[in-house]
Coordinates of C-alpha atoms in Angstrom, one line a residue:
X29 CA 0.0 0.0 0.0
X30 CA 2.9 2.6 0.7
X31 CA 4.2 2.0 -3.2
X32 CA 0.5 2.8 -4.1
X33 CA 0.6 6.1 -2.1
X34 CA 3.8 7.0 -3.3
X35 CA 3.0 6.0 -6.8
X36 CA 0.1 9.2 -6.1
X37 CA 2.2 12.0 -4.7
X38 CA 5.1 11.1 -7.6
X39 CA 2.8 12.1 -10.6
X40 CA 2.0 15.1 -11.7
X41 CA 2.4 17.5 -14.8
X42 CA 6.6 17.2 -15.4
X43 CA 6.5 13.4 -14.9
X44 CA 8.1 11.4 -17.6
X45 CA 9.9 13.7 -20.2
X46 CA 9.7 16.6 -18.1
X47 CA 11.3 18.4 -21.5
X48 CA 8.1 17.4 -23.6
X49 CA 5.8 20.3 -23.4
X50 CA 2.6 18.4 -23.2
X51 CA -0.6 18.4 -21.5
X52 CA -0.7 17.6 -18.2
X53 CA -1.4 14.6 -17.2
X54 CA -4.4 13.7 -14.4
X55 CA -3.2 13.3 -11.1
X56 CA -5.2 10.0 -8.8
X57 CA -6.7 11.1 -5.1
X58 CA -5.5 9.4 -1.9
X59 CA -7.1 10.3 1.4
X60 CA -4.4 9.2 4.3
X61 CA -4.4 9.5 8.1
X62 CA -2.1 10.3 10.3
X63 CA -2.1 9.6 14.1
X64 CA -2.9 6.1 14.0
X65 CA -1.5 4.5 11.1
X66 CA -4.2 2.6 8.6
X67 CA -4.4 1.4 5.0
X68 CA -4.2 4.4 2.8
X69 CA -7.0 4.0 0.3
X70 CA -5.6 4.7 -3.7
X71 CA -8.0 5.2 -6.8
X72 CA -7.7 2.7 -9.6
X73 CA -6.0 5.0 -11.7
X74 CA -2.9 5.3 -8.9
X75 CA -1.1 2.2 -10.3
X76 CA 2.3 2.2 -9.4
X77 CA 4.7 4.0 -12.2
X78 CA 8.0 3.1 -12.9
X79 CA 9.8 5.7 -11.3
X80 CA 11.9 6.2 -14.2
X81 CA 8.6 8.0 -15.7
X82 CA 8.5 10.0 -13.6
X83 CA 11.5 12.2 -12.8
X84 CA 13.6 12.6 -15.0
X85 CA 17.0 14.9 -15.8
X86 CA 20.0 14.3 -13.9
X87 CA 18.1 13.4 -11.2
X88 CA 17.3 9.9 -13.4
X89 CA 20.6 9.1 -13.3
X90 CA 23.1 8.0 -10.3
X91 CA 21.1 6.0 -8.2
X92 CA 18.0 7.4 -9.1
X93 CA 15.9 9.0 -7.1
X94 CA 12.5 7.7 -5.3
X95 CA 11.9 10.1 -2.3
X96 CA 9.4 8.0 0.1
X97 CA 8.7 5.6 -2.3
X98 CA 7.6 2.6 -0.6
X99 CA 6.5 4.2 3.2
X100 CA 4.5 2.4 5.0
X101 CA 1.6 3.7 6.4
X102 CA 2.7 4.6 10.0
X103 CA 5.7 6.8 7.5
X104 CA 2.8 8.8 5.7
X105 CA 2.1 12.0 7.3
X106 CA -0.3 14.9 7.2
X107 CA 0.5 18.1 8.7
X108 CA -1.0 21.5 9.0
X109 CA 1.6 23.3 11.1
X110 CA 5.1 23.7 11.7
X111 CA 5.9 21.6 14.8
X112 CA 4.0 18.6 12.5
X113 CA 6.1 19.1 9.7
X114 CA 9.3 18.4 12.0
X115 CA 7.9 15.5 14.3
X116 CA 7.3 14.0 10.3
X117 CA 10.6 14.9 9.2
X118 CA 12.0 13.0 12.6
X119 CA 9.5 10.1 11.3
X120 CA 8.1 9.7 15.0
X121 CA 5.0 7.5 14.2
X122 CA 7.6 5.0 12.6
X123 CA 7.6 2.0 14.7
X124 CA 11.7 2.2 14.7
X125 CA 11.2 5.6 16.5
X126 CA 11.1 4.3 19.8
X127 CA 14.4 2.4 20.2
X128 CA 16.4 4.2 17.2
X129 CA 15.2 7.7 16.3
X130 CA 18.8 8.2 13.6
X131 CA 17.8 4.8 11.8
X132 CA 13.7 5.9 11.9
X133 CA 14.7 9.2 10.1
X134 CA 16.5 7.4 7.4
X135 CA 13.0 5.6 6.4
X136 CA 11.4 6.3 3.3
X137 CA 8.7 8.6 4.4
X138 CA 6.2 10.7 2.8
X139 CA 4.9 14.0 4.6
X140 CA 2.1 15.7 3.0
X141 CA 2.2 19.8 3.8
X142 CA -2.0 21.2 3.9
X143 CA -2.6 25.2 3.8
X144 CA 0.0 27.3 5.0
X145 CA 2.8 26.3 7.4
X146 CA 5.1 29.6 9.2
X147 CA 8.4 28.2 9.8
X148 CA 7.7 31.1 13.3
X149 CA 5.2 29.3 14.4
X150 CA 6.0 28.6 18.1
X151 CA 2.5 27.2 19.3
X152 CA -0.7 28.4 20.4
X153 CA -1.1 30.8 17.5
X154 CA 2.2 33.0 18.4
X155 CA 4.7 33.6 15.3
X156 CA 8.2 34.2 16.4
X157 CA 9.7 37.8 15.8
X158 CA 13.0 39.4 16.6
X159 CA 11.5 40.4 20.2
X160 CA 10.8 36.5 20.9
X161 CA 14.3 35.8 19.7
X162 CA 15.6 38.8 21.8
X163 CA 14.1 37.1 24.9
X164 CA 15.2 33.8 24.6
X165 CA 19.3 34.8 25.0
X166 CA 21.1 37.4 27.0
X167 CA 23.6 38.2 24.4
X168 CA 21.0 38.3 21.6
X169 CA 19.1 40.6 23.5
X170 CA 21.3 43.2 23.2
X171 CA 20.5 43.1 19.2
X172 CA 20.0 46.5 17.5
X173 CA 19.0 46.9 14.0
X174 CA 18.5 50.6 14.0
X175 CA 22.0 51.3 16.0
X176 CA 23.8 48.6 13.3
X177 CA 22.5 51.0 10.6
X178 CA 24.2 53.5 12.9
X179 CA 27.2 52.1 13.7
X180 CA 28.0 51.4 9.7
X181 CA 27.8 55.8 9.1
X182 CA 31.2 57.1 8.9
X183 CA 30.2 60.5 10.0
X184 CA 28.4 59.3 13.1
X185 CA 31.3 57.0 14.3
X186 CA 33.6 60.2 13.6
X187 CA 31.3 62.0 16.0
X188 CA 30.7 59.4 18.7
X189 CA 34.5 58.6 19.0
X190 CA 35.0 62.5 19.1
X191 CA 32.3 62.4 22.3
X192 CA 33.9 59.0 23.5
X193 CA 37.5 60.7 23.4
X194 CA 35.7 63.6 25.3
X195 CA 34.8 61.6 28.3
X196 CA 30.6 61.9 27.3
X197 CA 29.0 59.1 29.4
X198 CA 26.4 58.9 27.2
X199 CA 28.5 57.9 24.4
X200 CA 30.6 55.6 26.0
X201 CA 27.6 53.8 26.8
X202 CA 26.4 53.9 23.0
X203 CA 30.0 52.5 21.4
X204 CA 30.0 49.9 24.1
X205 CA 26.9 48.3 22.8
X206 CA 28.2 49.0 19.7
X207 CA 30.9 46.6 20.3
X208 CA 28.4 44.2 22.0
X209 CA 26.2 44.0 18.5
X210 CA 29.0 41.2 16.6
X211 CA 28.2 38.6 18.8
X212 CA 24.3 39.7 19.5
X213 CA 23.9 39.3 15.7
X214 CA 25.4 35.7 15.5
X215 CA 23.7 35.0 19.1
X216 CA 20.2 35.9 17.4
X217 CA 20.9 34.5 14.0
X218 CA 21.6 31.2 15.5
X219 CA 18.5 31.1 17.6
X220 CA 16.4 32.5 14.5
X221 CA 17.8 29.7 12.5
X222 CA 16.8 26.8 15.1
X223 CA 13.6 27.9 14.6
X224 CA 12.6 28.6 11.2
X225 CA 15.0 25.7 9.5
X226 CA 13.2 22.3 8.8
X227 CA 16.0 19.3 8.2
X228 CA 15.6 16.9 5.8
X229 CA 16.8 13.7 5.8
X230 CA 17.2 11.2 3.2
X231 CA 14.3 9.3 1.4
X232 CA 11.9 12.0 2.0
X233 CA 8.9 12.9 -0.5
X234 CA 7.8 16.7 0.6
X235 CA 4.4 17.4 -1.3
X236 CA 1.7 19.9 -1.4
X237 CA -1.8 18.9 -1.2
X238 CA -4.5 20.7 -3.0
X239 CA -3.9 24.0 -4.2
X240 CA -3.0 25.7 -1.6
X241 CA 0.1 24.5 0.4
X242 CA 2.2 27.3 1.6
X243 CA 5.3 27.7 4.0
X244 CA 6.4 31.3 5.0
X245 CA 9.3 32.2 6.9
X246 CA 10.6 28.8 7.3
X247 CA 13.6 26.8 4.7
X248 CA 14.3 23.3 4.0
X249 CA 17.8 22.3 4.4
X250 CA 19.6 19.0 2.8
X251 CA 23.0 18.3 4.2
X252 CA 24.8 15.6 3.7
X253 CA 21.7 13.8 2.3
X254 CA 20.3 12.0 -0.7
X255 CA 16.7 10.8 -2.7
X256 CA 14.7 13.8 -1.6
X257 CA 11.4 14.7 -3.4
X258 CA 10.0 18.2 -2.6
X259 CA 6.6 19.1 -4.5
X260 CA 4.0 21.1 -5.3
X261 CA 4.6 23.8 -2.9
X262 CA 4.9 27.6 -2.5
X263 CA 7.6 29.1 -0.2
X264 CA 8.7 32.9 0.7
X265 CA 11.7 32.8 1.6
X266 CA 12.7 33.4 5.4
X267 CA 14.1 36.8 6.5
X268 CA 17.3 37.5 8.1
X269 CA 16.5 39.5 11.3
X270 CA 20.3 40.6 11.1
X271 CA 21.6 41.1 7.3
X272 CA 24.8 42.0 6.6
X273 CA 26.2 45.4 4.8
X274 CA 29.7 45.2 3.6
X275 CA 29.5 48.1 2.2
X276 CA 28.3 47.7 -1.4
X277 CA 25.9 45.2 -1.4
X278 CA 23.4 43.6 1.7
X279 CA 24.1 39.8 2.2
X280 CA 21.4 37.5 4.4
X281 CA 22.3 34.1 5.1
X282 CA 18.9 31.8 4.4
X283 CA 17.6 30.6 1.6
X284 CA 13.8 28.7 0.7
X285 CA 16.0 25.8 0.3
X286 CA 19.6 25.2 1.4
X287 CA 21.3 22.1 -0.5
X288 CA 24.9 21.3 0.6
X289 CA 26.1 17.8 -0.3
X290 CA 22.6 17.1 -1.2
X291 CA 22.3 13.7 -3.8
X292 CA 19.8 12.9 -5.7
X293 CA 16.9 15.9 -5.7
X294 CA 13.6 16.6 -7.5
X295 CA 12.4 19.8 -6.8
X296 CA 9.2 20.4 -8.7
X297 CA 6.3 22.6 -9.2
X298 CA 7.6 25.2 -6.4
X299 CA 6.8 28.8 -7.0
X300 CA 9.4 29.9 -4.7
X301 CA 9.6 34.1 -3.7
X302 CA 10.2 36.9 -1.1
X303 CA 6.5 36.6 -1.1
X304 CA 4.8 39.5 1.3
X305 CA 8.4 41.0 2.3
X306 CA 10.1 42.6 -1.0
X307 CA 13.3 43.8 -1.3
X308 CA 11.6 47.7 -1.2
X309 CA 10.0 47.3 2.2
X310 CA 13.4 48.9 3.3
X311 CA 15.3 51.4 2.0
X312 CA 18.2 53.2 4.0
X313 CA 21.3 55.4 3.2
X314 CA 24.5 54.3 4.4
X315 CA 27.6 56.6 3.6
X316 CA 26.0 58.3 0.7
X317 CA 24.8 55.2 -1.0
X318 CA 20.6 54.0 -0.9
X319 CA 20.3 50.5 -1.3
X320 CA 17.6 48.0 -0.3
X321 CA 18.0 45.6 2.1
X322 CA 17.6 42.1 1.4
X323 CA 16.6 40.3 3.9
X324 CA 16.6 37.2 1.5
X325 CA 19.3 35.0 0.4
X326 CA 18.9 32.2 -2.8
X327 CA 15.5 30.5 -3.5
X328 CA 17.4 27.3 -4.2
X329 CA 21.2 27.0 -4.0
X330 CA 23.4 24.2 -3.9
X331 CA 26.9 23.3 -3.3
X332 CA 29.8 21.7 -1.7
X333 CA 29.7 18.0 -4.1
X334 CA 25.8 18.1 -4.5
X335 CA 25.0 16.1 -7.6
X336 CA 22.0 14.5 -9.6
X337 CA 19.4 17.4 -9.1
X338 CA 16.8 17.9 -11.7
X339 CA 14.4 21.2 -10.9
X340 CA 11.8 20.9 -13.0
X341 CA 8.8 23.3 -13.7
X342 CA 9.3 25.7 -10.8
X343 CA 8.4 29.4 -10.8
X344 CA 11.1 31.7 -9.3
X345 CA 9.6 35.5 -9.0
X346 CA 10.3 39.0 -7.6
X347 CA 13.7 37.9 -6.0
X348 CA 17.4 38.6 -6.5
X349 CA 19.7 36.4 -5.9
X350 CA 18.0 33.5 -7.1
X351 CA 19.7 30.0 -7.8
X352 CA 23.7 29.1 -7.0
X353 CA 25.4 26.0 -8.7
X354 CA 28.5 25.3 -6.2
X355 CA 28.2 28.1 -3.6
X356 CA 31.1 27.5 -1.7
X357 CA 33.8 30.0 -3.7
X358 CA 36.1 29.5 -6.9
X359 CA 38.4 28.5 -4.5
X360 CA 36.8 24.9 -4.0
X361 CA 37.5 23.3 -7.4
X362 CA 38.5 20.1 -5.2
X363 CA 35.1 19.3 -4.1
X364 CA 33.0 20.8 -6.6
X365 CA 34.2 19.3 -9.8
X366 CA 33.4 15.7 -9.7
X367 CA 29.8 16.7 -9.1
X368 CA 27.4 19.3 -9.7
X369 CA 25.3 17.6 -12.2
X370 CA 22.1 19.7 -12.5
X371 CA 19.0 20.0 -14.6
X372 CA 16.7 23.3 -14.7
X373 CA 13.7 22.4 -17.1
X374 CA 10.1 23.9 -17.7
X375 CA 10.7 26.6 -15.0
X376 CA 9.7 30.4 -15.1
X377 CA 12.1 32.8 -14.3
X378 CA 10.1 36.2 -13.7
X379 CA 11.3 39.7 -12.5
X380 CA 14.5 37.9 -11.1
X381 CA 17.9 40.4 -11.4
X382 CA 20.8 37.5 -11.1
X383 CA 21.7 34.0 -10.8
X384 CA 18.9 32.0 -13.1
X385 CA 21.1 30.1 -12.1
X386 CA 24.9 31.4 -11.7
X387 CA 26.9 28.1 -11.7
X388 CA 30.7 26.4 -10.7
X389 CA 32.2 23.3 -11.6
X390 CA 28.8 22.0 -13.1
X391 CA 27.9 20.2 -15.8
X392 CA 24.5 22.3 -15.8
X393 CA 21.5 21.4 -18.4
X394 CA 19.0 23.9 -19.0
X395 CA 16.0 23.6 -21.3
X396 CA 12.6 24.3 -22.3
X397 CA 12.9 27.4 -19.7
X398 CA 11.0 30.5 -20.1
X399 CA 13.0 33.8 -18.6
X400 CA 10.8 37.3 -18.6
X401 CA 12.8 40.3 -17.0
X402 CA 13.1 44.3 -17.3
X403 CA 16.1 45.8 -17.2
X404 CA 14.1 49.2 -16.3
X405 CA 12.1 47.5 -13.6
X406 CA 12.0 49.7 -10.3
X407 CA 12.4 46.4 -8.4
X408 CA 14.1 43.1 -9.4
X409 CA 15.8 44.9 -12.3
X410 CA 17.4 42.5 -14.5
X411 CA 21.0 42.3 -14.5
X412 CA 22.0 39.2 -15.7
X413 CA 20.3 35.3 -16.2
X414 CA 23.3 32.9 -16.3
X415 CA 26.1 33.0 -14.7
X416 CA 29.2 31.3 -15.9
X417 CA 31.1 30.7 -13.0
X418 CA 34.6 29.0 -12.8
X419 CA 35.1 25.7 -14.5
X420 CA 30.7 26.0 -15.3
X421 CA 29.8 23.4 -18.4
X422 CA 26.6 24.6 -19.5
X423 CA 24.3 23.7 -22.1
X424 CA 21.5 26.1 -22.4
X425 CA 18.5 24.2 -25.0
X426 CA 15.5 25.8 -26.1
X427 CA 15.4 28.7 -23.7
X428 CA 12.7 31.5 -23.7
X429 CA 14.2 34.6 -23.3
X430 CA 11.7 37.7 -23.2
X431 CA 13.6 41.1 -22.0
X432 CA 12.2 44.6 -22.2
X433 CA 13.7 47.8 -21.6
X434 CA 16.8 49.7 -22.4
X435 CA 19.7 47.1 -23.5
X436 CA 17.1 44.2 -24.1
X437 CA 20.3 42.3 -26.0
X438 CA 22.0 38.9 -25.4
X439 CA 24.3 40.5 -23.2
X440 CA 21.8 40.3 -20.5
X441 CA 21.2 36.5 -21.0
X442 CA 24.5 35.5 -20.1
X443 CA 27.1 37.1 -17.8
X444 CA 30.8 35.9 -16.7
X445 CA 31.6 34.8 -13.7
X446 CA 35.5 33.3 -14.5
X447 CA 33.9 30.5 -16.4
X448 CA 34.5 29.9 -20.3
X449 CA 32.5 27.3 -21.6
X450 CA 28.9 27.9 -22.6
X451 CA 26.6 26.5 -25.2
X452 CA 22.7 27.6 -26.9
X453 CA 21.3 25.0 -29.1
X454 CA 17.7 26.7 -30.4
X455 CA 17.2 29.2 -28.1
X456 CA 15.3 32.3 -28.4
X457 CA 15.0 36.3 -27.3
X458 CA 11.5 37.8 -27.6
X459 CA 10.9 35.6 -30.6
X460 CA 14.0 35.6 -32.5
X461 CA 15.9 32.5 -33.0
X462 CA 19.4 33.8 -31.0
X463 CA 21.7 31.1 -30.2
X464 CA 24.1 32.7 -32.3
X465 CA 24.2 36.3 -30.4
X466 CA 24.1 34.5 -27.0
X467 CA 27.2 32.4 -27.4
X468 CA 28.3 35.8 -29.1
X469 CA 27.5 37.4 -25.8
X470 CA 29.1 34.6 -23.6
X471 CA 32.4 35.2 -25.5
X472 CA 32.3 38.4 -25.7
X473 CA 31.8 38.7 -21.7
X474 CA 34.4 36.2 -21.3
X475 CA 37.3 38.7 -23.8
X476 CA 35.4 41.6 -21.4
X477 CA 36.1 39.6 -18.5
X478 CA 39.7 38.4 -19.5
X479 CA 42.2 40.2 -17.1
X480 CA 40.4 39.5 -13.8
X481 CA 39.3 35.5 -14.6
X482 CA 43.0 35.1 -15.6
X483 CA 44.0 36.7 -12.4
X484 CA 41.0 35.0 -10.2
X485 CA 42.5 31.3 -11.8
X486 CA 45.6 31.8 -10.6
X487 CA 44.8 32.8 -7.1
X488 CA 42.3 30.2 -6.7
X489 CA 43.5 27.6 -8.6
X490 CA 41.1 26.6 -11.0
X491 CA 40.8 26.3 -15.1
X492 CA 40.7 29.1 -17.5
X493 CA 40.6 29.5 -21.3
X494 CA 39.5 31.0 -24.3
X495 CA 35.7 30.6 -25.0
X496 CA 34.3 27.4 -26.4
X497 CA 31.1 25.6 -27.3
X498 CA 32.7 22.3 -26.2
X499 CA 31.4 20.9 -23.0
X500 CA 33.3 17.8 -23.0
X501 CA 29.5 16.5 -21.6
X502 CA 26.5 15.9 -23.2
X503 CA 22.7 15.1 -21.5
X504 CA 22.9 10.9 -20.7
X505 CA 18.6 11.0 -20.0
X506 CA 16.2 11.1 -22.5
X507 CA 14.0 15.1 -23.2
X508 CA 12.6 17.1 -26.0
X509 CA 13.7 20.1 -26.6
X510 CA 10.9 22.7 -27.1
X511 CA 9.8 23.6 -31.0
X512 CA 9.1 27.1 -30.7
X513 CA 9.4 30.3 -28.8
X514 CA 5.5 30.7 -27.9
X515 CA 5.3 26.6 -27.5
X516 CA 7.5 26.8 -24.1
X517 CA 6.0 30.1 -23.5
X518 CA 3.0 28.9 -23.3
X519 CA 3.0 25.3 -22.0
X520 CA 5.5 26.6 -18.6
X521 CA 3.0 29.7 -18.0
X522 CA 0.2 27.1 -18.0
X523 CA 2.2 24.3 -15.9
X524 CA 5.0 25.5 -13.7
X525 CA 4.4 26.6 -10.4
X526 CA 2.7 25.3 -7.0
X527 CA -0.8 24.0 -7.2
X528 CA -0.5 22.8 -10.6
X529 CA 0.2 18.8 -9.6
X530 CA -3.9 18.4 -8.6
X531 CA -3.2 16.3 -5.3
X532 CA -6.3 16.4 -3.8
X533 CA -6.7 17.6 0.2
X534 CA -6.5 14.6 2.6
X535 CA -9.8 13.7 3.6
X536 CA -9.1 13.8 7.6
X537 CA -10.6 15.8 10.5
X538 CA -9.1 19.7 10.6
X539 CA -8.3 18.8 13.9
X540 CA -6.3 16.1 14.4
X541 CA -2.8 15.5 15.6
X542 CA 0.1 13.9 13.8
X543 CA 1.2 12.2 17.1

């Protein structure tokens, strides 16, 4: 019975030849219940599917990847709230709980998310906030945002030294909690992220049921772990209580979802976002320079040796930094090269201004995408789509490119990051067949980009060379590429994106418990 309920979660619209723009395909009904296991009843038309139907991409290859295929009953969850999600994610109704809680979480398991989940949600309808996280530590309590902002003005540092120097109490008192903010931030930041990060572990299906599943302020984080399934969700990304400013651009430190050494991922039919908080709900000026702070860090990155992800028909909106390929720094050739094997197919990426995705060491497959971005945009203005990034192999197919505004050229499709081999095979920009005047572009960047990739290679000790279309790689899974411009336009607008996969609700009481 657990291969007939996992058989239901795994299909969906982007099953099979997630490159073939098709129609979607009708998705069976299970109804499943939680705090005391039973047989999970499965319509006729839920016959188990080979899973090599159904996920495909890099994520096909390797050893495949299955998620919870194959849970038992007592391993198939429902929750409605965040304290749910994690006793799943532990697998606590799993008979193996009791005496071995590290072997119980390594069960296949399948956890079905229903309506929205805040990754703040501390019980009894109270959603954590930088006060509650203030309370809980001595050291974090002496967090400040609005004297941080302070503290990072020249002129007001000049001034309160001046007073310091002057023997003013007052501002003693204010540069000593100055000093006291370093380790408040990293206090509060660490107590922020015990909250709001869910961990999970290996053979894990993640899905959305109905239309409507929905985490805010909460992340998903794979480390170290492998055949992982996450579905049919929508997730704004969590906000740093305590970004960083180094004096040019903000930095946060979470993302939706956090991959390091991650094997074997299918992340599908996401729409992934900074949601309800955008990037221009805070403007300052430090030192003569306005900026917005982003309290948000990727949507989906990966590194450090993660390998055999496909993410497939995802929409990725109003955000910046969006997607990294092999996070951890040029630098980290050594454990980065081997791996990396990643497939972005049927996703949207709309009013996104970098990293669609920017990539290292990969052998990186992108298809059948559809990109829409404005260079002129007063918020998420485009910059760049993808990034080649040191020792990056990339094969861009059948790509959807739609750009407005001033400088709407092939330039903005592709940007270099040290990296030197790119390829387009039938691509398109608003229309136009262009695979010539992107790999154009990618050169061109690269000649542009010459003097400081050369220099970057030899400090941190990886590859450069003149541009080429030769990957050295080529796709080992079967796709179809997309026919026409409008064809992929058109089929990802209508099938990407949470809610799209029609799992129906679980037919259980709204009250009940998951242990």
């Amino acid at each position: 019975m657990g291969m007939l309920a996992a058989a239901v979660f795994l299909q969906g619209c982007g099953g099979g030849d997630a490159g073939t723009p098709s129609a979607s395909p009708a998705i069976a009904t299970a109804s499943t219940v939680v705090a005391q296991p039973v047989a999970v009843s499965v319509s006729p038309a839920a016959a188990p599917t080979a899973q090599a139907n159904l996920v495909s991409g890099w994520a096909s290859q390797g050893e495949g990847t299955t998620g919870g295929a194959g849970a038992p009953a007592s391993n198939t969850y429902v929750v409605r709230n965040w304290a749910e999600l994690k006793d799943a994610l532990k697998n606590v109704n799993s008979p193996t709980y009791a005496t071995s809680p590290a072997a119980a979480k390594l069960e296949p398991k399948i956890i079905q998310m229903s309506g929205t989940i805040y990754g703040t949600d501390i019980g009894n309808g109270i959603l954590a906030d930088e006060a509650y996280y203030k309370s809980r530590n001595a050291t974090a309590a002496k967090w400040d945002w609005y004297l941080y902002l302070q503290s990072l003005d020249r002129d007001f540092m000049a001034d309160l030294n001046a007073r310091v120097a002057a023997g003013d109490a007052a501002a003693i008192v204010t540069r000593a909690r100055i000093s006291a903010l370093s380790s408040a931030k990293s206090t509060l930041r660490n107590i922020q992220k015990e909250q709001i990060q869910a961990i999970v572990p290996s053979n894990t299906t993640i899905v959305g049921v109905g239309r409507d599943a929905k985490l805010i302020d909460g992340y998903f984080s794979i480390n170290a772990s492998k055949n992982i399934i996450i579905r049919n969700l929508e997730l704004e990304a969590p906000r740093d209580l305590t970004a960083d400013w180094n004096g040019k651009e903000w930095n946060a430190r979470y993302k939706a979802i956090s991959v390091v050494t991650g094997k074997q991922l299918w992340f599908d039919h996401l729409t992934l976002s900074d949601g309800s908080y955008p990037d221009s709900a805070e403007v300052v000026t430090i030192n003569g320079v306005t900026s917005r702070v982003q309290r948000h860090d990727g949507l989906i990155d990966m590194e450090d040796s993660t390998d055999y992800v496909t993410i497939s028909y995802n929409i990725f909106k109003n955000h910046d930094k969006t997607n990294m390929v092999g996070g951890s720094g040029d630098q980290n050739g050594h454990k980065e090269r081997a791996f990396n094997r990643l497939t972005f197919s049927n996703n949207i990426w709309e009013n996104t201004t970098q990293r669609a995705p920017r990539a290292r060491f990969g052998r990186i497959h992108l298809y059948n995408n559809y990109y829409k971005g404005d260079t002129a945009a007063q918020e998420y203005k485009l910059s760049y789509w993808i990034g080649m990034g040191a020792e990056s192999k990339i094969l861009s197919e059948s790509n959807a490119f739609e750009i407005t505004g001033p400088g709407a050229y092939a330039s903005k499709v592709v940007s270099n990051l040290n990296g030197y081999q790119f390829k387009d095979v039938g691509s398109w920009i608003n229309g136009v067949p262009a695979s010539a005047d992107i790999e154009a572009a990618a050169r061109a960047a690269l000649e542009k980009n010459w003097a400081s990739a050369s220099a970057a290679a030899a400090a941190s000790g990886f590859a450069i060379g003149p541009y080429t279309n030769e990957l050295g790689w080529a796709p080992t899974y079967r796709y179809t590429p997309g026919h026409s411009f409008e064809q992929v336009k058109a089929h990802n607008l209508a099938h990407a994106g949470a809610g799209k996969v029609s799992i129906a609700p679980p037919a259980i009481d709204a009250g009940h418990r998951s242990r």
